Short mmCIF file of C-alpha atoms in Angstrom, two decimals:
data_model
loop_
_atom_site.label_atom_id
_atom_site.label_comp_id
_atom_site.label_asym_id
_atom_site.label_seq_id
_atom_site.Cartn_x
_atom_site.Cartn_y
_atom_site.Cartn_z
CA MET H 1 13.91 3.72 20.43
CA THR H 2 14.94 2.14 17.14
CA ILE H 3 12.69 1.77 14.11
CA LEU H 4 13.17 -0.39 11.02
CA VAL H 5 11.30 -0.09 7.72
CA THR H 6 11.16 -3.13 5.44
CA GLY H 7 10.75 -2.79 1.67
CA ALA H 8 12.78 0.37 2.11
CA THR H 9 13.73 0.82 -1.55
CA GLY H 10 10.15 0.46 -2.78
CA ASN H 11 7.64 3.20 -3.51
CA TYR H 12 5.93 2.85 -0.13
CA GLY H 13 9.02 2.26 2.00
CA SER H 14 11.03 5.15 0.58
CA VAL H 15 8.25 7.65 1.32
CA ALA H 16 7.80 6.19 4.81
CA LEU H 17 11.50 6.65 5.53
CA ASP H 18 11.46 10.27 4.39
CA GLU H 19 8.41 10.95 6.57
CA LEU H 20 9.93 9.16 9.56
CA LYS H 21 12.99 11.38 9.62
CA THR H 22 10.71 14.39 10.14
CA LEU H 23 9.31 12.67 13.24
CA VAL H 24 12.28 10.98 14.95
CA PRO H 25 16.07 11.38 14.89
CA GLN H 26 17.48 9.84 11.72
CA GLU H 27 20.07 7.92 13.74
CA ASP H 28 17.18 5.91 15.22
CA ILE H 29 15.93 4.80 11.78
CA PHE H 30 17.04 1.62 10.04
CA ALA H 31 16.13 0.48 6.53
CA LEU H 32 15.92 -3.10 5.29
CA ALA H 33 17.35 -3.82 1.83
CA ARG H 34 17.73 -7.09 -0.04
CA SER H 35 21.31 -6.49 -1.17
CA GLU H 36 24.27 -4.16 -0.73
CA GLU H 37 23.59 -2.83 -4.20
CA LYS H 38 20.08 -1.77 -3.22
CA ALA H 39 21.38 -0.42 0.08
CA ALA H 40 23.69 2.12 -1.56
CA THR H 41 20.99 4.72 -2.27
CA LEU H 42 19.66 4.44 1.27
CA ARG H 43 23.10 4.93 2.76
CA ASP H 44 23.64 7.95 0.52
CA LYS H 45 20.54 9.43 2.18
CA GLY H 46 22.02 8.87 5.61
CA PHE H 47 20.01 5.84 6.70
CA GLN H 48 21.48 2.89 8.57
CA VAL H 49 20.86 -0.25 6.51
CA ARG H 50 20.37 -3.88 7.41
CA ILE H 51 20.53 -6.57 4.70
CA ALA H 52 18.01 -9.43 4.62
CA THR H 53 15.35 -11.09 2.49
CA TYR H 54 11.96 -12.43 3.52
CA ASP H 55 13.07 -15.87 2.37
CA ASP H 56 16.01 -16.01 4.80
CA PRO H 57 14.90 -16.25 8.46
CA GLU H 58 18.45 -16.10 9.79
CA SER H 59 19.21 -12.86 7.95
CA LEU H 60 15.94 -11.36 9.16
CA GLU H 61 16.61 -12.16 12.80
CA LYS H 62 20.04 -10.61 12.49
CA ALA H 63 18.58 -7.55 10.78
CA PHE H 64 15.96 -7.09 13.51
CA SER H 65 18.48 -7.34 16.36
CA GLY H 66 18.19 -4.26 18.57
CA ILE H 67 15.08 -3.00 16.76
CA ASP H 68 12.13 -1.83 18.87
CA ARG H 69 9.50 -0.99 16.26
CA LEU H 70 8.95 -2.45 12.78
CA LEU H 71 7.10 -1.05 9.77
CA PHE H 72 6.39 -4.30 7.93
CA VAL H 73 5.67 -3.67 4.25
CA LEU H 74 4.10 -6.69 2.58
CA SER H 75 6.06 -8.83 0.14
CA SER H 76 5.54 -8.13 -3.56
CA GLU H 77 5.55 -11.87 -4.30
CA VAL H 78 1.88 -12.84 -4.38
CA GLY H 79 1.50 -16.54 -3.60
CA SER H 80 4.68 -16.67 -1.52
CA ARG H 81 3.64 -14.24 1.19
CA LYS H 82 2.48 -16.72 3.81
CA ALA H 83 5.89 -18.34 4.25
CA GLN H 84 7.77 -15.09 3.78
CA HIS H 85 5.62 -13.14 6.21
CA GLN H 86 5.81 -15.92 8.78
CA HIS H 87 9.58 -15.60 8.60
CA VAL H 88 9.31 -11.87 9.30
CA VAL H 89 6.98 -12.32 12.28
CA ASP H 90 9.05 -15.15 13.77
CA ALA H 91 12.25 -13.16 13.38
CA ALA H 92 10.64 -10.10 14.95
CA LYS H 93 9.51 -12.13 17.94
CA ASN H 94 12.89 -13.81 18.37
CA ALA H 95 14.67 -10.46 18.12
CA GLY H 96 12.44 -8.84 20.74
CA VAL H 97 10.64 -6.36 18.48
CA SER H 98 7.94 -4.70 20.61
CA TYR H 99 5.59 -3.34 17.91
CA ILE H 100 4.70 -4.06 14.29
CA ALA H 101 2.78 -1.84 11.88
CA TYR H 102 1.76 -4.08 8.96
CA THR H 103 0.41 -2.95 5.58
CA SER H 104 -2.73 -5.07 5.26
CA PHE H 105 -6.01 -5.20 3.29
CA ASN H 106 -9.45 -3.85 4.15
CA LYS H 107 -11.36 -6.16 6.53
CA ALA H 108 -8.66 -8.77 5.91
CA ASP H 109 -9.93 -11.03 8.67
CA ILE H 110 -13.41 -11.44 7.13
CA SER H 111 -12.97 -10.45 3.48
CA THR H 112 -13.80 -13.06 0.82
CA SER H 113 -11.49 -11.41 -1.71
CA PRO H 114 -8.64 -13.65 -2.89
CA LEU H 115 -6.35 -10.68 -2.27
CA ALA H 116 -7.14 -10.84 1.44
CA GLU H 117 -6.08 -14.41 2.17
CA GLU H 118 -2.36 -13.81 2.63
CA HIS H 119 -3.07 -10.67 4.65
CA ALA H 120 -5.45 -12.56 6.93
CA TYR H 121 -2.75 -15.19 7.46
CA THR H 122 -0.20 -12.52 8.32
CA GLU H 123 -2.52 -10.71 10.71
CA GLN H 124 -3.15 -13.99 12.52
CA ALA H 125 0.59 -14.69 12.68
CA ILE H 126 1.16 -11.30 14.30
CA LEU H 127 -1.70 -11.86 16.73
CA SER H 128 -0.28 -15.26 17.66
CA SER H 129 3.16 -13.73 18.26
CA GLY H 130 1.77 -11.52 21.00
CA ILE H 131 3.57 -8.46 19.57
CA ALA H 132 1.71 -5.17 19.88
CA HIS H 133 0.60 -4.03 16.45
CA THR H 134 -1.38 -1.87 14.09
CA PHE H 135 -2.90 -3.48 11.03
CA LEU H 136 -2.88 -0.70 8.44
CA ARG H 137 -5.71 -2.00 6.27
CA ASN H 138 -5.08 0.10 3.18
CA ASN H 139 -7.70 0.64 0.49
CA TRP H 140 -6.94 1.01 -3.23
CA TYR H 141 -3.80 2.79 -4.42
CA MET H 142 -4.66 5.54 -6.88
CA GLU H 143 -1.51 4.55 -8.72
CA ASN H 144 -3.06 1.15 -9.51
CA ASP H 145 -5.38 2.83 -11.99
CA LEU H 146 -3.07 5.51 -13.37
CA PRO H 147 -2.33 3.48 -16.56
CA LEU H 148 -6.09 3.10 -17.10
CA ILE H 149 -6.67 6.82 -16.58
CA GLU H 150 -3.85 7.81 -18.93
CA ALA H 151 -5.15 5.43 -21.59
CA ALA H 152 -8.66 6.82 -21.16
CA LEU H 153 -7.44 10.39 -21.63
CA LYS H 154 -5.62 9.33 -24.79
CA VAL H 155 -8.69 7.84 -26.48
CA GLY H 156 -11.58 9.59 -24.69
CA LYS H 157 -12.94 6.34 -23.30
CA LEU H 158 -12.49 4.58 -19.95
CA VAL H 159 -13.15 0.85 -20.08
CA HIS H 160 -13.18 -0.88 -16.70
CA ALA H 161 -14.33 -4.10 -15.05
CA GLY H 162 -15.28 -2.54 -11.72
CA GLY H 163 -19.05 -2.50 -12.22
CA ASN H 164 -20.80 -0.43 -9.57
CA GLY H 165 -18.35 -1.49 -6.89
CA LYS H 166 -16.82 1.19 -4.69
CA ALA H 167 -13.30 1.82 -3.44
CA GLY H 168 -11.55 4.48 -1.36
CA TRP H 169 -8.81 5.47 -3.84
CA VAL H 170 -5.85 7.11 -2.11
CA LEU H 171 -2.25 7.89 -3.03
CA ARG H 172 0.34 5.32 -1.96
CA SER H 173 2.46 8.15 -0.57
CA GLU H 174 -0.39 9.21 1.72
CA LEU H 175 -0.67 5.67 3.11
CA ALA H 176 3.11 5.53 3.55
CA LYS H 177 3.05 8.74 5.60
CA LEU H 178 0.33 7.20 7.76
CA GLY H 179 2.50 4.11 8.24
CA ALA H 180 5.44 6.26 9.27
CA ARG H 181 3.36 7.99 11.91
CA ALA H 182 2.13 4.64 13.21
CA VAL H 183 5.60 3.18 13.66
CA SER H 184 7.14 6.41 14.99
CA GLY H 185 5.75 5.84 18.48
CA LYS H 186 4.80 9.52 18.66
CA PHE H 187 1.09 8.96 18.21
CA ASP H 188 -1.59 6.71 19.67
CA PHE H 189 -2.67 4.28 16.93
CA PRO H 190 -5.31 1.54 17.26
CA SER H 191 -4.61 -2.15 16.69
CA VAL H 192 -6.64 -2.02 13.45
CA LEU H 193 -7.05 0.98 11.14
CA GLU H 194 -9.20 0.89 8.00
CA ALA H 195 -7.50 3.47 5.77
CA GLY H 196 -8.88 5.06 2.63
CA ASN H 197 -10.78 7.96 1.12
CA PRO H 198 -14.58 8.21 0.94
CA LEU H 199 -15.97 5.47 -1.30
CA ILE H 200 -16.72 6.07 -4.98
CA THR H 201 -17.31 3.99 -8.13
CA TYR H 202 -15.26 3.90 -11.32
CA LYS H 203 -17.92 6.08 -12.94
CA GLN H 204 -17.49 8.66 -10.20
CA LEU H 205 -13.71 8.37 -10.51
CA ALA H 206 -14.04 9.11 -14.23
CA GLU H 207 -16.10 12.19 -13.41
CA VAL H 208 -13.29 13.49 -11.21
CA VAL H 209 -10.80 12.80 -14.02
CA GLU H 210 -13.03 14.81 -16.35
CA SER H 211 -13.15 17.75 -13.93
CA VAL H 212 -9.38 17.75 -13.45
CA THR H 213 -8.47 17.41 -17.13
CA ARG H 214 -11.50 19.04 -18.78
CA THR H 215 -11.70 15.96 -20.98
CA LYS H 216 -15.00 14.21 -21.68
CA LEU H 217 -14.81 10.45 -21.21
CA ASP H 218 -17.11 7.70 -22.43
CA VAL H 219 -17.24 5.30 -19.46
CA VAL H 220 -17.76 1.65 -20.36
CA ASP H 221 -18.48 -1.02 -17.75
CA ALA H 222 -17.08 -4.22 -19.27
CA ASP H 223 -15.92 -7.70 -18.37
CA VAL H 224 -12.34 -8.48 -17.34
CA ASP H 225 -11.25 -9.69 -20.79
CA THR H 226 -12.51 -6.52 -22.47
CA ALA H 227 -10.95 -4.30 -19.81
CA SER H 228 -7.65 -6.14 -20.25
CA GLN H 229 -7.79 -5.75 -24.03
CA PHE H 230 -8.36 -2.02 -23.59
CA LEU H 231 -5.20 -1.75 -21.48
CA GLN H 232 -3.18 -3.82 -23.93
CA GLU H 233 -4.24 -1.67 -26.87
CA ASN H 234 -4.17 1.76 -25.24
CA ALA H 235 -1.73 1.55 -22.32
CA GLY H 236 0.83 -0.64 -24.06
CA MET H 237 0.63 -3.33 -21.40
CA PRO H 238 1.64 -6.94 -21.99
CA GLN H 239 -1.31 -9.29 -21.65
CA ASN H 240 -0.30 -10.85 -18.35
CA PHE H 241 0.02 -7.45 -16.67
CA ALA H 242 -3.17 -6.13 -18.28
CA ASP H 243 -5.03 -9.25 -17.11
CA MET H 244 -3.79 -8.63 -13.56
CA ILE H 245 -4.88 -4.97 -13.55
CA ALA H 246 -8.28 -5.75 -15.08
CA GLY H 247 -8.69 -8.61 -12.64
CA SER H 248 -8.00 -6.25 -9.76
CA GLN H 249 -10.83 -4.04 -11.02
CA SER H 250 -13.15 -6.98 -10.47
CA VAL H 251 -12.08 -6.92 -6.82
CA VAL H 252 -13.62 -3.45 -6.65
CA LYS H 253 -16.73 -4.82 -8.36
CA SER H 254 -17.04 -7.55 -5.72
CA GLY H 255 -17.49 -4.96 -2.98
CA SER H 256 -14.39 -6.09 -1.08
CA LEU H 257 -13.07 -2.52 -0.97
CA ALA H 258 -16.38 -0.88 -0.05
CA VAL H 259 -15.13 -0.38 3.50
CA GLU H 260 -15.86 2.93 5.19
CA PRO H 261 -12.57 4.44 6.39
CA ASP H 262 -11.82 5.26 9.99
CA ASP H 263 -11.14 8.85 11.06
CA ILE H 264 -7.86 9.32 9.22
CA GLU H 265 -7.41 12.92 10.36
CA GLN H 266 -7.15 11.69 13.94
CA TYR H 267 -4.06 9.64 13.03
CA LEU H 268 -2.48 11.49 10.09
CA GLY H 269 -3.10 14.91 11.58
CA ARG H 270 -5.09 15.89 8.49
CA PRO H 271 -7.39 14.19 5.99
CA PHE H 272 -5.89 12.26 3.11
CA LEU H 273 -5.52 14.24 -0.08
CA THR H 274 -8.84 13.96 -1.88
CA VAL H 275 -9.25 11.94 -5.08
CA LYS H 276 -9.26 15.21 -7.02
CA GLU H 277 -6.09 16.45 -5.33
CA SER H 278 -4.47 13.05 -5.86
CA LEU H 279 -5.26 13.08 -9.56
CA GLN H 280 -3.97 16.63 -9.89
CA GLN H 281 -0.70 15.48 -8.38
CA LEU H 282 -0.40 12.33 -10.49
CA LEU H 283 -1.37 14.02 -13.73
CA GLY H 284 0.57 17.23 -13.09
CA LYS H 285 -2.53 19.42 -13.25
#
C-alpha cells in the first residue's frame, strides 16, 4: 500500500508525514512537492518525493501513478481552488487512487460561509469521481488567532470581530495527525468527519488565555474594521493581512463554525489537546 501526502512542505503536511511514518513503513510514503528545491528537505528526511503542482494536471497524474491512498491538503490559493482541486481529483481517478482524505470545512455541503464554497465544490468532485473518501471537515486552527492573542497579551486588551459566535479551536498539528491516521489505512474512518474541540466563544477563549498566562484582558467585541486596526497597530500586520484575519473572525460570528464535533477519540485514539493545552504549547507556558 502506497500513500501520498500533498502540500508536504506546509505546516499541516509536514506534521502528517511525521505522524504517518509512525504508522506505516516509511518506504510506503510519498510526499508531493512543487519543485526540486522544496523537495530537498523532504528527501533529507528519507521520504520519496514526487514533483507536481495543482495547476498542472499532467504532472499530477504522473505523481499519483502507483499511489493507493491520498491525503489531499487543500490549496492555499483562495479563489483558484475549484480548478486546482478538480485537477487533483481527476488525476487521482485517472491514476487509480483508491482513497482520498481531503481537508475540508465544517458542514461544507450546507454551510453558507463564503469559506465553504470551494470545499463544497471539491467534496462534490470527489463524490462524482466514485473514489472512497473521508472529508476531514476541520474547525478553526488555533494558530489562526495566535497573532491576536499575542497582541492582546502585549496591551492587555483583546479586540475581535467574532461576536458571540462559537468555534472549536484546535491545533493544526492535531488535525494533521488525524489526517495521517485517516490515510494510513490502519483505522476505520467514516466518509465525513466533523473535527474540532468543544465549542467556545472569543470571550471564553480570552478567559482561557487569562488562566494560562495569568494576564487580565479587556475583551472588546468590535466590527471587522476595528478588529483589523487592532491587529495592524498591535500585531504589526499589514492592512491586507489584518483585514483577512479580522474578516475570518466574522466567520466565527456568523455561526458557520458552531458545529459540534464527532467523537474524535474514536479516530485519533485520544481526545484532541484541549484549548488550554493548545495555548500552553503555543505560548510556551
